[in-house]
XYZ file of C-alpha atoms in Angstrom:
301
model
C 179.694 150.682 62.502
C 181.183 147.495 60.592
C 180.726 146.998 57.148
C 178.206 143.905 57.628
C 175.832 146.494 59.723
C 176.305 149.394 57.377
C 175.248 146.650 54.208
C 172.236 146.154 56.714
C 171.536 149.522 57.090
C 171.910 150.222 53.495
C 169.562 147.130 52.191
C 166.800 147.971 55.348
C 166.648 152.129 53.977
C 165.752 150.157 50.843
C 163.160 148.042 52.303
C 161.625 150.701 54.296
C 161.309 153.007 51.108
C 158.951 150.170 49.368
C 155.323 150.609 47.990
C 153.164 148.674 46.041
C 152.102 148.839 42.509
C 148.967 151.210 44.055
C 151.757 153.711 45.180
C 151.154 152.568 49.025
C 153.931 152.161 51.662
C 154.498 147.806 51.693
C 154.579 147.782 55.819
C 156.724 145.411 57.717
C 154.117 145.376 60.124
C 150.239 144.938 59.430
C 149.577 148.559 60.404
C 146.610 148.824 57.849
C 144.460 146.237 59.559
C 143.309 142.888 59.479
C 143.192 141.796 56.035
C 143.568 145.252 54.256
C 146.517 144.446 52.824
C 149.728 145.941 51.662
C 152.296 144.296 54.222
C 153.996 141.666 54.629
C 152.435 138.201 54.633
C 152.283 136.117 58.488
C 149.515 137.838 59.889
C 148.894 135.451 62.207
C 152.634 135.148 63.548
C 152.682 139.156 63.543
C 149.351 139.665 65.355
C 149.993 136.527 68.348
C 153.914 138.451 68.652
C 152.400 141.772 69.453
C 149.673 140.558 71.675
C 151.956 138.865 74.391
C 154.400 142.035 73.909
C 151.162 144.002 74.732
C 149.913 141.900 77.624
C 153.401 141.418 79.307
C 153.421 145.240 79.515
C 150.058 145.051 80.902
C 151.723 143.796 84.331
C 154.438 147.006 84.554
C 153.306 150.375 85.635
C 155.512 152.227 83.242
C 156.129 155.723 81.835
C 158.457 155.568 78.968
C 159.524 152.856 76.559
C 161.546 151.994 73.862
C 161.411 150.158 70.968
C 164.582 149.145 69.743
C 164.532 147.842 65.998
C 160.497 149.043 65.835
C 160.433 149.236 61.723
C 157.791 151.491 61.278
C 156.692 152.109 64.418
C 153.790 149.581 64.782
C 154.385 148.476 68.481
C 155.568 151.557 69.345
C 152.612 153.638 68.537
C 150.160 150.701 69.886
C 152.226 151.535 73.071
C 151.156 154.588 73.482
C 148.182 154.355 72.131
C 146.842 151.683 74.854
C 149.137 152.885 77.999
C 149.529 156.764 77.254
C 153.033 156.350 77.637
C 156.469 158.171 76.279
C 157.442 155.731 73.664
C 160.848 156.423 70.944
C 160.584 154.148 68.408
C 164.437 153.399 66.913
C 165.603 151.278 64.322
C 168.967 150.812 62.268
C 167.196 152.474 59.220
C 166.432 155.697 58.895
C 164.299 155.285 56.443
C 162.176 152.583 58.679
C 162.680 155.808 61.160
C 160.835 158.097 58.708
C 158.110 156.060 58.230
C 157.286 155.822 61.961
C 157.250 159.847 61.974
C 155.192 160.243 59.099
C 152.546 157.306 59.804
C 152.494 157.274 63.691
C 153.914 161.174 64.701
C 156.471 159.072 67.851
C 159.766 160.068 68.151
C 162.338 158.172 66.278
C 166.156 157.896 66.259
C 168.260 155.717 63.649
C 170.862 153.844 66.260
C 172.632 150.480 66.428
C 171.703 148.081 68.991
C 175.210 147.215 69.355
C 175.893 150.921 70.496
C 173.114 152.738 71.769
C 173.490 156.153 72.364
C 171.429 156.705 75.897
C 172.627 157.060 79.178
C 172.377 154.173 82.080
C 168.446 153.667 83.035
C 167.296 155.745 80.170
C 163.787 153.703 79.780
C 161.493 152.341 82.111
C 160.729 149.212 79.339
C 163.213 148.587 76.504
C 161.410 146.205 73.721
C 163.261 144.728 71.142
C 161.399 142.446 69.257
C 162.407 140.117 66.139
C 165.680 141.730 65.756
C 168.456 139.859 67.789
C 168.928 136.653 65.508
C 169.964 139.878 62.937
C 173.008 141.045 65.093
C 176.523 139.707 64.456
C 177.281 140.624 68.443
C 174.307 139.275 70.470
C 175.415 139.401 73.522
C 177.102 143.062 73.198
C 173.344 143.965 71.686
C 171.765 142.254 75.245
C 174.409 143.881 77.561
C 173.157 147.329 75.809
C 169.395 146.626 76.285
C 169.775 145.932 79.599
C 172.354 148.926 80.214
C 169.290 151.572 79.049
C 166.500 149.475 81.313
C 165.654 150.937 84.513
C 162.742 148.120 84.941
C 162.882 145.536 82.243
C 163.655 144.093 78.949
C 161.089 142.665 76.553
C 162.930 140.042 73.623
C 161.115 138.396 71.301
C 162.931 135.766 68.664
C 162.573 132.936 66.857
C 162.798 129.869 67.538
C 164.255 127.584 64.737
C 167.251 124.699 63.931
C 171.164 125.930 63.293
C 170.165 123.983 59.519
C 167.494 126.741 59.153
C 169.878 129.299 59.667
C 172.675 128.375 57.854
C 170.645 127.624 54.594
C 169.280 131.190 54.539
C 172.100 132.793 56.197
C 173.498 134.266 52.486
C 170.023 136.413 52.366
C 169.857 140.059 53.045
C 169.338 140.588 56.317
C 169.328 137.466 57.480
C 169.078 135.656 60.831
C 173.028 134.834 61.794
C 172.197 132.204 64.682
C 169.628 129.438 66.168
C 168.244 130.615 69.860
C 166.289 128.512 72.369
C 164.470 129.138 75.589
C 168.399 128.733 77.527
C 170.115 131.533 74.886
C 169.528 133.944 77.824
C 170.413 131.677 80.601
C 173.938 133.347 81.087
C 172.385 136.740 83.124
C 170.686 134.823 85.762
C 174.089 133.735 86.874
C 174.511 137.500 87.091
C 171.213 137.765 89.055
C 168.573 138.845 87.089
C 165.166 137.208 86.986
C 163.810 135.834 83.417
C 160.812 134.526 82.395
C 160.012 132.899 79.151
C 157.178 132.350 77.035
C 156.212 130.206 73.523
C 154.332 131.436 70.843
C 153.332 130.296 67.345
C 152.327 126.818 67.202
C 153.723 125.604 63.694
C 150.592 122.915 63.845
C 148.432 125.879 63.763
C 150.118 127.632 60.681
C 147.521 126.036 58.308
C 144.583 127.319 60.058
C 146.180 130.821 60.340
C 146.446 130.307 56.606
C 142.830 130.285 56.217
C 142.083 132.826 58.282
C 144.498 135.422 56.832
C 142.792 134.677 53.461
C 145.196 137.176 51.816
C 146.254 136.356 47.704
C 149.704 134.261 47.229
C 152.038 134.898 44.710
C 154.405 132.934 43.264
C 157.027 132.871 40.477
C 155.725 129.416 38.932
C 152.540 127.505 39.021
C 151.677 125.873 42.604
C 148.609 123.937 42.183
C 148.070 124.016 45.923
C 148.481 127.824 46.158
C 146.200 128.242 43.046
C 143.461 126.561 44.633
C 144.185 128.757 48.332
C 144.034 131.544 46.230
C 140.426 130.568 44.328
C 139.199 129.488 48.032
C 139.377 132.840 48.911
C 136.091 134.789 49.101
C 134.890 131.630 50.588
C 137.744 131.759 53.313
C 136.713 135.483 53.777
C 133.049 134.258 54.555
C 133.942 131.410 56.993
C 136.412 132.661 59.054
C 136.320 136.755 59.933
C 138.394 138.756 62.211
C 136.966 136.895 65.239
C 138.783 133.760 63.598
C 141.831 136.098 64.185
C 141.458 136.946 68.021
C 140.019 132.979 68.663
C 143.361 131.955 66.674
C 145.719 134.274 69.369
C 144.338 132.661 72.499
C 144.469 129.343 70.846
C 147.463 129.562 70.102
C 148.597 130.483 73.624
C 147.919 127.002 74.802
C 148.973 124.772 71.640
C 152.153 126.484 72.180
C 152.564 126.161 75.612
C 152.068 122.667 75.857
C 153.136 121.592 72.053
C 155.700 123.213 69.958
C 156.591 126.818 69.073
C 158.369 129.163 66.392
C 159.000 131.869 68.633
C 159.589 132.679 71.868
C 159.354 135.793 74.460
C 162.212 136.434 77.208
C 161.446 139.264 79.840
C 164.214 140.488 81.733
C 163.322 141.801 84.942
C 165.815 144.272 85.826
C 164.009 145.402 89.241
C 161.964 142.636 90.726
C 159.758 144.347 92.079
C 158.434 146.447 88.998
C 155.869 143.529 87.145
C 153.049 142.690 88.998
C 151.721 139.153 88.886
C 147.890 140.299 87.771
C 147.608 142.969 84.843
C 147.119 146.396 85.523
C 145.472 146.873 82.393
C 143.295 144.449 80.365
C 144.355 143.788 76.768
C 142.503 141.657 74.728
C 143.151 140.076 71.313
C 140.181 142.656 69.391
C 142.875 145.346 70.685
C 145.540 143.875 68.756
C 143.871 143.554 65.122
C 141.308 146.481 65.563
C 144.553 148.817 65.366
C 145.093 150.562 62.140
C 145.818 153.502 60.281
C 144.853 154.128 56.773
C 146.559 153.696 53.721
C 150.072 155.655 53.530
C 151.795 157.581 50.579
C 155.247 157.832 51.512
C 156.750 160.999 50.492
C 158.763 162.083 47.654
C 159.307 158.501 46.407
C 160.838 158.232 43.336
């Protein structure tokens, strides 16, 4: 492991170690439910991700996955929660490792994409979502995803200018490189099939705003942000968690025919394994009904 990976690993057992001024574990993910709190802000963004991750695997008959960079285990558990399957949920951290064990009881292994540690054809699906635009060796980190596959490859990541990157690029844990839908175009000269799919309209942020309806912070004054926040029991009243689930499919078309902030890649490793109608319904109410309750992580100091 290099030194920029180990500073990743070190800053990420940090993260993944975080509660809230209540003494709850802060969640990457929004694992408490919709609006509940106590996670990171982008609801929207977090909720439309994990329902095309959710429906894509709706079209594989599968018995084991991974998920490869799976924080606290959100996806992972949802996994096998909706298709009973075998899912490991792995992450650099071991800390975001711990979580997933404590919260969702899955099996969990601290690894390096760059270097996984699983024999050829380990996992019918390998997901790896949000994590790539992390890796200093992105192509070494594909080669290994696809190495552990025995059917397919889910990648999600974002979709945003070389600018954007390079301004934040000093951040912990930061994203090292711009993608587009042709990052991945390199393995179908090797022969392997790849579909592609945009999510995350940025026209639709604001409305996703209102729906979330969750209390901004900020270090100084932001009239606009003070008014958001004043709007809110209002917001709560006009626009529930159906808002939410109308907002996903919405945002299905907008992005398919307008812009989009992120993007989906499935690599189909056999052909012949996804089958062009779903084998298994999944609808939007699955995605933000999913929830545990509030967790205490243990022996935080």
């Amino acid at each position: 492991m290099n030194d920029y990976t180990q500073k990743t690993r070190d800053w990420l057992d940090v993260r993944f170690r975080q509660t809230d001024s209540q003494g709850v574990y802060f969640a990457h993910q929004p694992i408490y439910g919709f609006r509940m709190g106590h996670c990171e802000k982008s609801l929207p963004h977090r909720y439309i991700l994990t329902y095309h991750i959710m429906n894509t695997l709706s079209h594989f008959s599968f018995e084991s996955l991974i998920d490869v960079g799976g924080a606290e285990g959100y996806k992972g558990a949802m996994v096998k929660h909706l298709f009973d399957a075998d899912v490991k949920s792995c992450d650099l951290s071991q800390e975001a490792c711990n979580r997933a064990e404590e919260i969702y009881n899955v099996d969990t292994q601290a690894i390096d994409v760059q270097d996984l540690p699983f024999e050829t054809d380990s996992f019918d699906i390998v997901l790896c979502s949000e994590v790539l635009e992390h890796v200093q060796e992105f192509e070494t980190a594909v080669e290994q995803l696809v190495r552990v596959s025995r059917k397919a490859v889910i990648i999600t990541l974002p979709h945003e200018s070389q600018k954007h990157v390079e301004k934040h690029r000093t951040q912990p844990h930061a994203h090292l490189r711009s993608f587009n839908l042709s990052s991945l175009d390199y393995l179908e000269s090797r022969g392997f099939k790849i579909t592609r799919t945009k999510m995350n309209n940025p026209f639709l942020k604001p409305l996703g705003l209102l729906i979330e309806a969750m209390p901004r912070t900020h270090k100084r004054p932001v009239p606009l942000w003070n008014l958001y926040n004043r709007l809110l029991p209002l917001l709560r009243v006009l626009f529930g968690q159906r808002s939410m689930e109308f907002l996903i499919h919405l945002d299905s078309f907008a992005s398919r025919v307008m812009s989009y902030n992120s993007m989906m890649f499935v690599i189909l490793k056999d052909t012949t394994a996804y089958s062009t109608r779903p084998l298994k319904q999944i609808r939007s109410s699955h995605i933000v009904d999913f929830a545990v309750p509030y967790h205490y992580v243990r022996n935080h100091t």
